[in-house]
Coordinates of C-alpha atoms and ligand atoms in Angstrom, one line a residue:
X126 CA 56.8 146.6 -125.1
X127 CA 55.3 149.6 -126.9
X128 CA 53.6 148.2 -130.1
X129 CA 53.8 150.3 -133.2
X130 CA 54.2 147.6 -135.8
X131 CA 53.0 144.0 -135.5
X132 CA 55.9 142.2 -137.1
X133 CA 58.4 144.0 -135.0
X134 CA 56.2 143.3 -131.8
X135 CA 56.2 139.7 -132.6
X136 CA 60.0 139.6 -133.3
X137 CA 60.6 141.3 -129.9
X138 CA 58.1 138.9 -128.2
X139 CA 60.1 135.9 -129.6
X140 CA 63.3 137.5 -128.4
X141 CA 61.7 137.9 -125.0
X142 CA 60.6 134.2 -124.9
X143 CA 64.0 133.0 -125.9
X144 CA 65.6 135.2 -123.3
X145 CA 63.5 133.6 -120.6
X146 CA 60.3 135.8 -120.2
X147 CA 57.1 134.0 -119.1
X148 CA 54.6 136.7 -120.3
X149 CA 54.7 139.7 -122.5
X150 CA 53.0 143.0 -122.1
X151 CA 51.8 144.6 -125.4
X152 CA 51.3 148.4 -125.0
X153 CA 48.8 149.3 -127.7
X154 CA 48.5 152.9 -126.7
X155 CA 49.2 154.1 -130.2
X156 CA 46.9 151.6 -131.8
X157 CA 43.7 152.8 -130.3
X158 CA 42.0 155.7 -131.9
X159 CA 38.6 154.2 -132.5
X160 CA 39.2 153.0 -136.1
X161 CA 37.2 149.8 -136.6
X162 CA 40.2 147.8 -138.0
X163 CA 42.4 148.3 -134.9
X164 CA 40.9 145.5 -132.8
X165 CA 41.6 143.0 -135.6
X166 CA 45.2 144.1 -135.8
X167 CA 45.7 143.7 -132.2
X168 CA 43.8 140.3 -132.2
X169 CA 46.3 139.2 -134.9
X170 CA 49.1 140.1 -132.7
X171 CA 47.6 138.1 -129.7
X172 CA 46.9 135.1 -131.9
X173 CA 50.5 134.9 -133.2
X174 CA 52.0 135.9 -129.8
X175 CA 54.7 133.4 -128.8
X176 CA 53.9 134.1 -125.0
X177 CA 50.7 134.7 -123.0
X178 CA 50.1 138.4 -122.9
X179 CA 48.8 141.5 -121.0
X180 CA 47.3 144.0 -123.3
X181 CA 47.5 147.6 -121.9
X182 CA 46.2 150.7 -123.6
X183 CA 47.5 153.4 -121.2
X184 CA 45.9 156.8 -121.5
X185 CA 48.0 160.0 -121.5
X186 CA 46.4 161.1 -118.2
X187 CA 48.1 158.0 -116.5
X188 CA 51.5 158.4 -118.1
X189 CA 50.7 156.5 -121.4
X190 CA 50.5 157.6 -125.0
X191 CA 46.7 156.9 -125.8
X192 CA 44.6 160.0 -126.1
X193 CA 41.4 158.1 -127.0
X194 CA 38.6 158.5 -124.5
X195 CA 37.7 155.8 -121.9
X196 CA 34.8 154.4 -123.9
X197 CA 37.0 153.9 -127.0
X198 CA 39.5 152.0 -125.0
X199 CA 36.8 149.9 -123.3
X200 CA 35.3 149.0 -126.7
X201 CA 38.8 147.7 -127.6
X202 CA 39.0 145.6 -124.5
X203 CA 35.5 144.2 -125.1
X204 CA 36.5 143.1 -128.6
X205 CA 39.7 141.5 -127.2
X206 CA 38.2 139.9 -124.2
X207 CA 35.3 138.3 -126.0
X208 CA 37.3 137.1 -129.0
X209 CA 38.4 133.5 -129.8
X210 CA 42.0 134.5 -128.9
X211 CA 41.7 136.8 -125.8
X212 CA 44.9 138.1 -124.0
X213 CA 45.5 136.4 -120.7
X214 CA 45.0 139.9 -119.1
X215 CA 43.9 143.3 -119.8
X216 CA 45.3 146.2 -117.8
X217 CA 42.7 148.9 -116.8
X218 CA 43.5 151.9 -114.7
X219 CA 41.8 152.0 -111.3
X220 CA 40.9 155.6 -111.9
X221 CA 39.0 154.8 -115.1
X222 CA 37.4 151.8 -113.7
X223 CA 36.0 153.4 -110.6
X224 CA 34.9 156.7 -112.0
X225 CA 32.1 155.2 -114.3
X226 CA 29.7 152.5 -113.4
X227 CA 29.0 152.1 -117.2
X228 CA 32.7 151.6 -118.0
X229 CA 33.1 149.1 -115.1
X230 CA 30.1 147.0 -116.3
X231 CA 31.6 146.9 -119.9
X232 CA 35.0 145.9 -118.6
X233 CA 33.4 143.2 -116.4
X234 CA 31.6 141.7 -119.4
X235 CA 35.0 141.2 -121.1
X236 CA 36.8 139.5 -118.2
X237 CA 36.7 136.4 -116.1
X238 CA 35.4 136.9 -112.5
X239 CA 33.3 135.0 -110.1
X240 CA 30.0 136.5 -111.3
X241 CA 30.7 136.1 -114.9
X242 CA 28.2 134.1 -116.9
X243 CA 29.9 134.1 -120.2
X244 CA 32.8 131.9 -121.3
X245 CA 35.6 134.5 -121.2
X246 CA 39.2 133.9 -120.4
X247 CA 40.8 137.3 -119.9
X248 CA 41.6 138.5 -116.4
X249 CA 41.8 142.0 -115.2
X250 CA 44.9 143.8 -113.9
X251 CA 43.6 146.8 -112.1
X252 CA 46.4 149.4 -112.0
X253 CA 47.5 152.7 -110.5
X254 CA 50.6 154.8 -111.5
X255 CA 52.2 157.9 -110.4
X256 CA 55.2 159.1 -112.4
X257 CA 56.0 162.0 -110.0
X258 CA 56.3 160.2 -106.7
X259 CA 54.4 158.3 -104.1
X260 CA 50.8 159.3 -104.4
X261 CA 49.6 161.0 -101.2
X262 CA 46.4 158.9 -101.3
X263 CA 48.2 155.5 -101.9
X264 CA 46.5 153.8 -99.1
X265 CA 43.0 154.9 -100.3
X266 CA 43.9 153.6 -103.8
X267 CA 44.9 150.2 -102.5
X268 CA 41.8 149.9 -100.4
X269 CA 39.7 150.9 -103.5
X270 CA 41.4 148.1 -105.5
X271 CA 40.7 145.7 -102.8
X272 CA 37.0 146.5 -103.0
X273 CA 36.8 145.6 -106.7
X274 CA 36.2 141.9 -106.7
X275 CA 36.4 141.5 -110.4
X276 CA 40.0 142.3 -110.5
X277 CA 42.4 139.3 -110.6
X278 CA 45.6 141.3 -110.0
X279 CA 46.4 144.6 -108.4
X280 CA 49.2 146.8 -109.7
X281 CA 50.8 149.7 -108.0
X282 CA 53.6 151.7 -109.6
X283 CA 55.1 155.1 -108.6
X284 CA 58.3 156.9 -109.0
X285 CA 60.5 156.0 -106.0
X286 CA 62.2 159.2 -104.8
X287 CA 64.6 157.2 -102.6
X288 CA 65.4 153.6 -101.7
X289 CA 62.9 153.9 -98.7
X290 CA 60.0 154.0 -101.1
X291 CA 60.8 150.4 -102.0
X292 CA 60.1 149.3 -98.4
X293 CA 56.6 150.6 -98.5
X294 CA 56.1 148.6 -101.8
X295 CA 57.4 145.5 -100.1
X296 CA 54.9 146.0 -97.2
X297 CA 52.1 146.4 -99.7
X298 CA 53.1 143.0 -101.2
X299 CA 53.3 141.3 -97.9
X300 CA 49.8 142.6 -97.0
X301 CA 48.3 141.8 -100.4
X302 CA 44.7 140.4 -100.7
X303 CA 45.2 139.3 -104.3
X304 CA 48.1 138.6 -106.6
X305 CA 49.9 141.9 -106.7
X306 CA 52.5 143.9 -108.7
X307 CA 54.2 146.7 -106.8
X308 CA 57.0 148.5 -108.5
X309 CA 59.1 151.6 -107.9
X310 CA 59.9 153.6 -111.1
X311 CA 63.3 155.3 -111.7
X312 CA 66.8 154.4 -110.5
X313 CA 65.8 154.2 -106.9
X314 CA 63.0 151.7 -107.7
X315 CA 65.3 149.0 -109.2
X316 CA 65.3 147.1 -105.9
X317 CA 61.5 146.6 -106.1
X318 CA 61.8 145.1 -109.6
X319 CA 64.6 142.7 -108.8
X320 CA 63.2 141.7 -105.4
X321 CA 59.7 141.0 -106.7
X322 CA 60.0 137.2 -106.0
X323 CA 61.3 137.7 -102.5
X324 CA 58.0 139.5 -101.6
X325 CA 55.8 137.2 -103.6
X326 CA 54.9 139.7 -106.4
X327 CA 52.8 138.5 -109.3
X328 CA 55.4 139.6 -111.7
X329 CA 58.1 142.1 -112.6
X330 CA 58.6 144.0 -115.9
X331 CA 61.7 143.9 -117.9
X332 CA 62.6 145.2 -121.3
X333 CA 64.2 143.4 -124.1
X334 CA 66.6 146.2 -125.0
X335 CA 67.5 149.0 -122.7
X336 CA 66.3 151.7 -125.1
X337 CA 62.9 150.0 -125.3
X338 CA 61.9 150.1 -121.7
X339 CA 58.3 151.2 -121.2
X340 CA 58.9 152.6 -117.7
X341 CA 61.8 154.5 -116.1
X342 CA 64.2 152.2 -114.3
X343 CA 63.2 148.9 -116.0
X344 CA 66.1 146.4 -116.1
X345 CA 66.6 144.3 -119.3
X346 CA 65.6 140.7 -119.2
X347 CA 69.3 139.8 -119.5
X348 CA 70.2 141.8 -116.5
X349 CA 67.3 140.5 -114.5
X350 CA 68.0 136.8 -115.2
X351 CA 71.8 136.8 -115.6
X352 CA 73.2 139.6 -113.5
X353 CA 70.6 139.5 -110.6
X354 CA 69.7 135.7 -110.9
X355 CA 66.0 136.6 -110.7
X356 CA 65.0 132.9 -110.8
X357 CA 67.0 132.0 -107.7
X358 CA 65.4 134.9 -105.6
X359 CA 63.1 133.6 -102.9
X360 CA 61.8 134.8 -99.5
X361 CA 64.9 133.7 -97.7
X362 CA 67.4 135.4 -100.2
X363 CA 69.7 137.7 -98.4
X364 CA 70.1 141.2 -99.8
X365 CA 73.5 143.0 -100.3
X366 CA 74.4 146.0 -102.4
X367 CA 76.7 148.9 -103.2
X368 CA 75.7 152.1 -101.5
X369 CA 77.0 155.3 -103.2
X370 CA 76.2 158.0 -105.7
X371 CA 76.4 157.4 -108.5
X372 CA 76.4 153.5 -108.5
X373 CA 74.7 152.7 -111.8
X374 CA 78.0 151.8 -113.5
X375 CA 79.6 149.9 -110.6
X376 CA 81.2 146.6 -111.3
X377 CA 80.5 145.2 -107.8
X378 CA 77.0 143.7 -108.7
X379 CA 78.6 141.9 -111.5
X380 CA 81.3 140.3 -109.4
X381 CA 79.4 139.7 -106.1
X382 CA 76.3 138.1 -107.8
X383 CA 78.6 135.8 -109.9
X384 CA 80.4 134.9 -106.7
X385 CA 77.2 134.2 -104.8
X386 CA 76.3 131.9 -107.7
X387 CA 79.8 130.4 -107.7
X388 CA 79.8 129.4 -104.0
X389 CA 76.0 128.7 -103.8
X390 CA 75.2 131.5 -101.4
X391 CA 71.5 132.5 -101.3
X392 CA 72.1 136.2 -101.8
X393 CA 71.5 139.0 -104.4
X394 CA 73.6 142.2 -104.7
X395 CA 72.1 145.3 -106.0
X396 CA 73.0 148.9 -106.7
X397 CA 71.7 151.0 -103.8
X398 CA 71.9 154.7 -104.7
X399 CA 71.8 157.2 -102.0
X400 CA 71.9 160.7 -103.3
X401 CA 75.0 162.9 -102.6
X402 CA 73.4 166.2 -102.1
X403 CA 75.4 169.4 -102.5
X404 CA 79.1 169.1 -101.5
X405 CA 79.6 170.0 -97.9
X406 CA 75.9 169.9 -97.1
X407 CA 74.6 168.1 -94.1
X408 CA 71.7 166.7 -96.2
X409 CA 73.9 164.0 -97.8
X410 CA 74.7 162.5 -94.3
X411 CA 71.1 162.8 -93.2
X412 CA 69.7 160.9 -96.2
X413 CA 72.5 158.3 -95.9
X414 CA 71.6 157.9 -92.3
X415 CA 67.8 157.7 -92.7
X416 CA 68.1 155.4 -95.7
X417 CA 70.6 153.0 -94.2
X418 CA 68.8 152.7 -90.9
X419 CA 65.4 152.1 -92.6
X420 CA 66.9 149.4 -94.8
X421 CA 68.6 147.7 -91.8
X422 CA 65.4 147.9 -89.7
X423 CA 63.2 146.4 -92.5
X424 CA 63.4 142.8 -91.1
X425 CA 61.8 141.1 -94.1
X426 CA 64.3 142.8 -96.5
X427 CA 67.1 141.1 -94.6
X428 CA 69.9 143.4 -95.7
X429 CA 72.9 141.4 -94.7
X430 CA 75.8 143.5 -96.1
X431 CA 76.8 146.4 -98.2
X432 CA 79.8 148.0 -99.9
X433 CA 80.0 151.7 -99.4
X434 CA 81.6 154.0 -101.8
X435 CA 82.0 157.7 -102.7
X436 CA 80.5 159.9 -101.1
X437 CA 79.5 157.9 -98.1
X438 CA 82.6 156.2 -96.8
X439 CA 83.2 158.9 -94.1
X440 CA 79.4 159.0 -93.4
X441 CA 79.5 155.3 -92.6
X442 CA 82.1 155.7 -89.8
X443 CA 80.2 158.7 -88.5
X444 CA 76.9 156.7 -88.3
X445 CA 78.6 153.7 -86.8
X446 CA 80.0 155.9 -84.0
X447 CA 76.5 157.4 -83.4
X448 CA 74.8 154.0 -83.4
X449 CA 77.5 152.1 -81.4
X450 CA 78.2 149.7 -84.1
X451 CA 81.6 147.8 -84.2
X452 CA 84.3 149.6 -86.1
X453 CA 87.6 148.0 -87.1
X454 CA 90.8 149.8 -86.2
X455 CA 91.7 150.7 -89.9
X456 CA 88.3 152.4 -90.4
X457 CA 88.8 154.3 -87.3
X458 CA 92.3 155.3 -88.4
X459 CA 91.1 156.3 -91.8
X460 CA 87.8 157.8 -90.6
X461 CA 86.3 156.0 -93.6
X462 CA 84.9 152.5 -94.2
X463 CA 83.7 150.7 -97.2
X464 CA 81.9 147.6 -95.8
X465 CA 78.9 146.9 -93.6
X466 CA 78.3 143.4 -92.4
X467 CA 74.9 142.8 -90.7
X468 CA 74.0 139.7 -88.7
X469 CA 70.7 138.7 -87.1
X470 CA 70.9 136.0 -84.6
X471 CA 67.4 135.1 -83.2
X472 CA 66.3 138.6 -83.7
X473 CA 69.4 140.2 -82.2
X474 CA 71.0 142.6 -84.7
X475 CA 74.7 143.2 -84.9
X476 CA 76.2 145.6 -87.4
X477 CA 80.0 145.9 -88.0
X478 CA 81.8 148.3 -90.3
X479 CA 85.2 147.7 -91.8
X480 CA 87.7 149.0 -94.4
X481 CA 88.8 146.5 -96.9
X482 CA 90.6 148.9 -99.2
X483 CA 93.4 149.3 -96.7
X484 CA 94.2 145.6 -96.1
X485 CA 93.6 144.9 -99.8
X486 CA 96.2 147.4 -100.9
X487 CA 98.6 146.3 -98.2
X488 CA 98.2 142.7 -99.2
X489 CA 98.9 143.4 -102.9
X490 CA 102.0 145.4 -102.1
X491 CA 103.2 143.0 -99.2
X492 CA 103.0 140.0 -101.7
X493 CA 104.9 141.8 -104.4
X494 CA 107.6 143.1 -102.0
X495 CA 108.0 140.1 -99.7
X496 CA 106.6 141.8 -96.7
X497 CA 106.2 145.5 -95.8
X498 CA 108.1 145.9 -92.6
X499 CA 110.8 148.6 -93.0
X500 CA 110.0 149.2 -96.7
X501 CA 109.5 152.8 -98.0
X502 CA 106.3 153.4 -99.9
X503 CA 105.6 156.6 -101.8
X504 CA 101.9 157.3 -102.3
X505 CA 101.0 159.9 -104.9
X506 CA 97.7 161.6 -103.8
X507 CA 96.2 162.5 -100.5
X508 CA 92.5 161.6 -100.9
X509 CA 90.5 158.8 -99.7
X510 CA 92.4 156.0 -101.3
X511 CA 95.7 157.4 -100.3
X512 CA 94.5 157.6 -96.7
X513 CA 93.4 153.9 -96.7
X514 CA 96.6 152.7 -98.4
X515 CA 98.8 154.8 -96.1
X516 CA 97.0 153.4 -93.0
X517 CA 97.1 149.8 -94.3
X518 CA 100.9 149.8 -95.1
X519 CA 101.9 151.8 -92.0
X520 CA 100.0 149.1 -89.8
X521 CA 102.4 146.5 -91.3
X522 CA 105.5 148.4 -90.4
X523 CA 106.2 150.3 -93.7
X524 CA 107.4 153.9 -93.9
X525 CA 105.2 156.2 -95.9
X526 CA 106.0 159.1 -98.2
X527 CA 103.1 161.3 -99.4
X528 CA 103.5 163.3 -102.7
X529 CA 100.5 165.4 -103.5
X530 CA 99.5 168.4 -105.7
X531 CA 98.2 170.3 -102.8
X532 CA 100.9 170.3 -100.1
X533 CA 98.4 171.1 -97.2
X534 CA 96.4 168.0 -97.8
X535 CA 99.6 166.0 -98.0
X536 CA 100.6 167.4 -94.6
X537 CA 97.3 166.7 -93.0
X538 CA 97.3 163.0 -94.3
X539 CA 100.9 162.6 -93.0
X540 CA 99.8 163.8 -89.6
X541 CA 96.9 161.4 -89.5
X542 CA 99.1 158.4 -90.5
X543 CA 101.7 159.6 -87.9
X544 CA 104.6 162.0 -88.6
X545 CA 107.0 159.4 -87.1
X546 CA 106.3 157.0 -90.0
X547 CA 105.2 159.4 -92.7
X548 CA 107.0 162.1 -94.6
X549 CA 105.8 164.6 -97.2
X550 CA 108.0 165.0 -100.3
X551 CA 108.1 166.4 -103.8
X552 CA 108.6 164.4 -107.0
X553 CA 112.1 165.8 -107.1
X554 CA 112.8 164.5 -103.6
X555 CA 111.7 161.0 -104.9
X556 CA 114.3 161.2 -107.7
X557 CA 117.0 161.9 -105.2
X558 CA 116.0 159.1 -102.8
X559 CA 114.0 156.5 -104.6
X560 CA 111.4 154.5 -102.6
X561 CA 110.8 150.7 -102.7
X562 CA 107.3 151.2 -104.2
X563 CA 105.3 154.0 -105.8
X564 CA 101.5 154.0 -105.6
X565 CA 99.2 156.2 -107.7
X566 CA 96.3 157.2 -105.5
X567 CA 95.0 159.9 -107.9
X568 CA 92.7 159.7 -110.9
X569 CA 95.6 160.6 -113.3
X570 CA 95.6 158.0 -116.1
X571 CA 92.0 157.0 -115.6
X572 CA 89.6 156.9 -118.6
X573 CA 87.2 159.8 -118.3
X574 CA 89.4 161.3 -115.5
X575 CA 91.2 164.7 -115.5
X576 CA 94.4 163.4 -117.4
X577 CA 93.6 160.0 -119.1
X578 CA 96.9 160.0 -121.1
X579 CA 99.3 161.0 -118.4
X580 CA 101.3 159.3 -115.8
X581 CA 101.2 160.9 -112.3
X582 CA 105.0 160.0 -112.0
X583 CA 107.3 161.7 -114.4
X584 CA 109.9 159.6 -116.4
X585 CA 112.7 161.1 -114.3
X586 CA 111.3 159.4 -111.2
X587 CA 110.7 156.0 -112.8
X588 CA 114.2 156.3 -114.4
X589 CA 115.8 156.8 -110.9
X590 CA 114.0 153.7 -109.5
X591 CA 116.1 150.8 -108.3
X592 CA 115.5 147.4 -110.2
X593 CA 112.6 145.7 -108.3
X594 CA 110.8 148.9 -107.3
X595 CA 107.1 148.0 -107.3
X596 CA 104.8 150.4 -109.3
X597 CA 101.2 150.1 -108.2
X598 CA 98.4 152.0 -110.0
X599 CA 95.1 152.0 -108.1
X600 CA 93.3 153.2 -111.3
X601 CA 91.8 150.2 -112.9
X602 CA 90.1 151.7 -116.0
X603 CA 92.1 151.0 -118.1
X604 CA 93.9 148.1 -116.6
X605 CA 97.1 149.1 -118.3
X606 CA 97.5 152.7 -117.4
X607 CA 100.2 155.1 -118.8
X608 CA 102.1 154.7 -115.5
X609 CA 102.0 151.0 -115.7
X610 CA 103.1 151.0 -119.4
X611 CA 106.0 153.2 -118.5
X612 CA 107.0 150.9 -115.7
X613 CA 106.9 147.8 -117.9
X614 CA 109.2 149.6 -120.4
X615 CA 111.7 149.8 -117.6
X616 CA 111.2 146.2 -116.4
X617 CA 109.8 147.3 -113.1
X618 CA 107.3 145.0 -111.4
X619 CA 103.8 146.2 -111.4
X620 CA 100.4 145.9 -109.6
X621 CA 97.3 147.0 -111.4
X622 CA 94.1 148.5 -109.9
X623 CA 92.1 145.5 -110.6
X624 CA 94.2 143.4 -108.2
X625 CA 93.3 145.9 -105.4
X626 CA 89.6 146.1 -106.5
X627 CA 89.2 142.3 -106.5
X628 CA 91.0 141.9 -103.3
X629 CA 88.9 144.5 -101.3
X630 CA 85.7 142.9 -102.8
X631 CA 87.0 139.4 -101.9
X632 CA 87.5 140.5 -98.3
X633 CA 83.9 141.8 -98.3
X634 CA 82.6 138.6 -99.8
X635 CA 84.3 136.4 -97.3
X636 CA 83.0 138.5 -94.4
X637 CA 79.4 138.2 -95.7
X638 CA 79.4 134.5 -96.8
X639 CA 82.1 132.9 -94.6
X640 CA 83.4 131.2 -97.7
X641 CA 86.6 131.8 -99.8
X642 CA 85.9 134.3 -102.6
X643 CA 86.3 133.0 -106.1
X644 CA 88.9 135.6 -107.0
X645 CA 89.8 134.1 -110.4
X646 CA 86.1 134.5 -111.4
X647 CA 86.1 138.1 -110.0
X648 CA 89.2 138.9 -112.1
X649 CA 87.7 137.5 -115.3
X650 CA 84.5 139.4 -114.9
X651 CA 86.3 142.7 -114.2
X652 CA 88.6 142.1 -117.2
X653 CA 85.5 141.4 -119.4
X654 CA 83.8 144.4 -118.1
X655 CA 86.6 146.7 -118.9
X656 CA 87.5 145.1 -122.2
Ligands
NAP111 P1 90.0 161.8 -103.9 O1 89.6 161.5 -102.5 O2 89.2 162.7 -104.8 O3 91.5 162.1 -104.1 C1 92.1 162.3 -105.3 C2 93.6 162.7 -105.1 O4 94.1 162.8 -106.4 C3 93.8 164.1 -104.4 O5 94.8 164.0 -103.6 C4 94.0 165.0 -105.6 O6 95.0 166.1 -105.2 C5 94.8 164.1 -106.6 N1 94.5 164.6 -108.0 C6 93.3 164.7 -108.6 N2 93.5 165.1 -109.8 C7 94.9 165.3 -110.0 C8 95.6 165.7 -111.0 N3 95.1 166.1 -112.2 N4 97.0 165.8 -110.8 C9 97.5 165.4 -109.7 N5 96.8 165.0 -108.6 C10 95.5 164.9 -108.8 O7 89.9 160.3 -104.7 P2 90.1 158.9 -104.2 O8 88.8 158.3 -103.6 O9 91.3 158.9 -103.3 O10 90.4 158.0 -105.5 C11 91.6 158.2 -106.1 C12 91.7 157.1 -107.3 O11 91.8 155.8 -106.7 C13 90.4 157.1 -108.2 O12 90.5 157.9 -109.2 C14 90.3 155.6 -108.6 O13 90.9 155.5 -109.9 C15 91.3 154.9 -107.6 N6 90.5 153.9 -106.8 C16 90.8 152.7 -107.0 C17 90.2 151.6 -106.2 C18 90.6 150.2 -106.4 O14 90.0 149.4 -105.7 N7 91.6 149.9 -107.3 C19 89.3 152.0 -105.3 C20 88.9 153.3 -105.2 C21 89.6 154.2 -105.9 P3 94.5 167.4 -104.4 O15 94.6 166.9 -103.0 O16 95.6 168.3 -104.8 O17 93.1 167.7 -104.8

């Protein structure tokens, strides 16, 4: 934490201890200007600290807020290290430590190492940071750290520009010569922070409150311990995640991690952002392909499965075709898939892609309607979800009707489902010949969408529905959408978007773990999340 005021820092440190932290880092960047009383203030903080601590005074030239010169900072470290209540660690930048023999000597006087003759109890974290990206001389920096015998811990942190940067950080950890911290900053680096125990990292950093993070991309302690179950992560833990852009607000990590805990599966599920690129640009596919293949090829990572969402569902089928992976018939039919399942049997890799949106929606409708054969189902919308639902219900013998704002897209979807089982109609046509179910596959009615207060289906259409016509809204935020509320007023049976979301996730979960998904738990978590 950044220390500005001692009482507040101690309050935060107690909160961190109570939340489950083992160690606290005090960033004293703003308390080091060379004033003689500063060391006393920081020593008082260390003395009162409820947890062992690292004291760091990061200079501006390494991304910190301290503009004192190196010798002023070292004088502070000397005072702390040789005091009665020294911090467990002081963090000194490799660049400062190696550019001056004088500075190195002074730091070494204040820390514990094998040539130390004094009774000092502070150890040295030797660190290097790059807030722009992977430093081009990363290997040289790591070698330079290894040459410094007085350091107890090596720390490498740089801004991850894609998920692939995490893989190099994992390799550094696996090749470490000393206890090591290797972290990717920014949203692409979250994986390195959460998976630190899988690769034997010395520690990971987390913030007490989101707005108090001391580096970009730091999770909160709560997220680390409760959402990602950090304490249970070990070298054997299998890795799963949701690939998409953006994925920061996805509910999938919440349900799958809780599900793994519920059934005792040794896995962790992470957001796995892969940038979208500009619409229509080939770059989005190329970065999806390069990233996913690198993650799968990294044997020690043990990526075992992933959910795939917008904008990469079509990319997944394209890549699977290129790579010769198994593709289920519904993914082939939709030209889009949302699930990857990866198995490694004695080194032999097998990758399968599937579409769980289509069977999930079909199962929700089939249950509510007592089977789908011969039923007439109207789908409003002609995008990805409409395509999956159309393929899913047609595969079970339903007739499909597409109603869409843009008639050309409706026509093209109808042709791909099969003109013999799929018609294109208007809302007025639906009033004249009501279907057995109506499905909203547009974002109309969704919080934050184009028309959050509207129903995609006008009252005249709902009014013309026969009793028992099933009204299904794929929108799940809010759970009770304007369309579902209007259906309730007419006593029509409904299916909400949470039912489909939970079902598609349950099918993924069962494919990955070979255990029944705790769907009740999934539903409760989604409802809490959306409340
Ligand atoms: P998409 O590919 O972008 O397609 C959206 C469709 O909605 C298009 O056909 C579009 O019509 C239509 N549309 C958009 N805005 C409209 C408006 N203001 N009025 C009328 N029609 C409009 O999106 P998608 O991936 O299919 O997702 C659609 C919705 O499904 C999402 O918003 C989400 O709420 C829901 N969803 C639910 C789940 C679940 O598990 N429950 C999973 C994924 C998605 P045009 O063709 O004319 O552009």
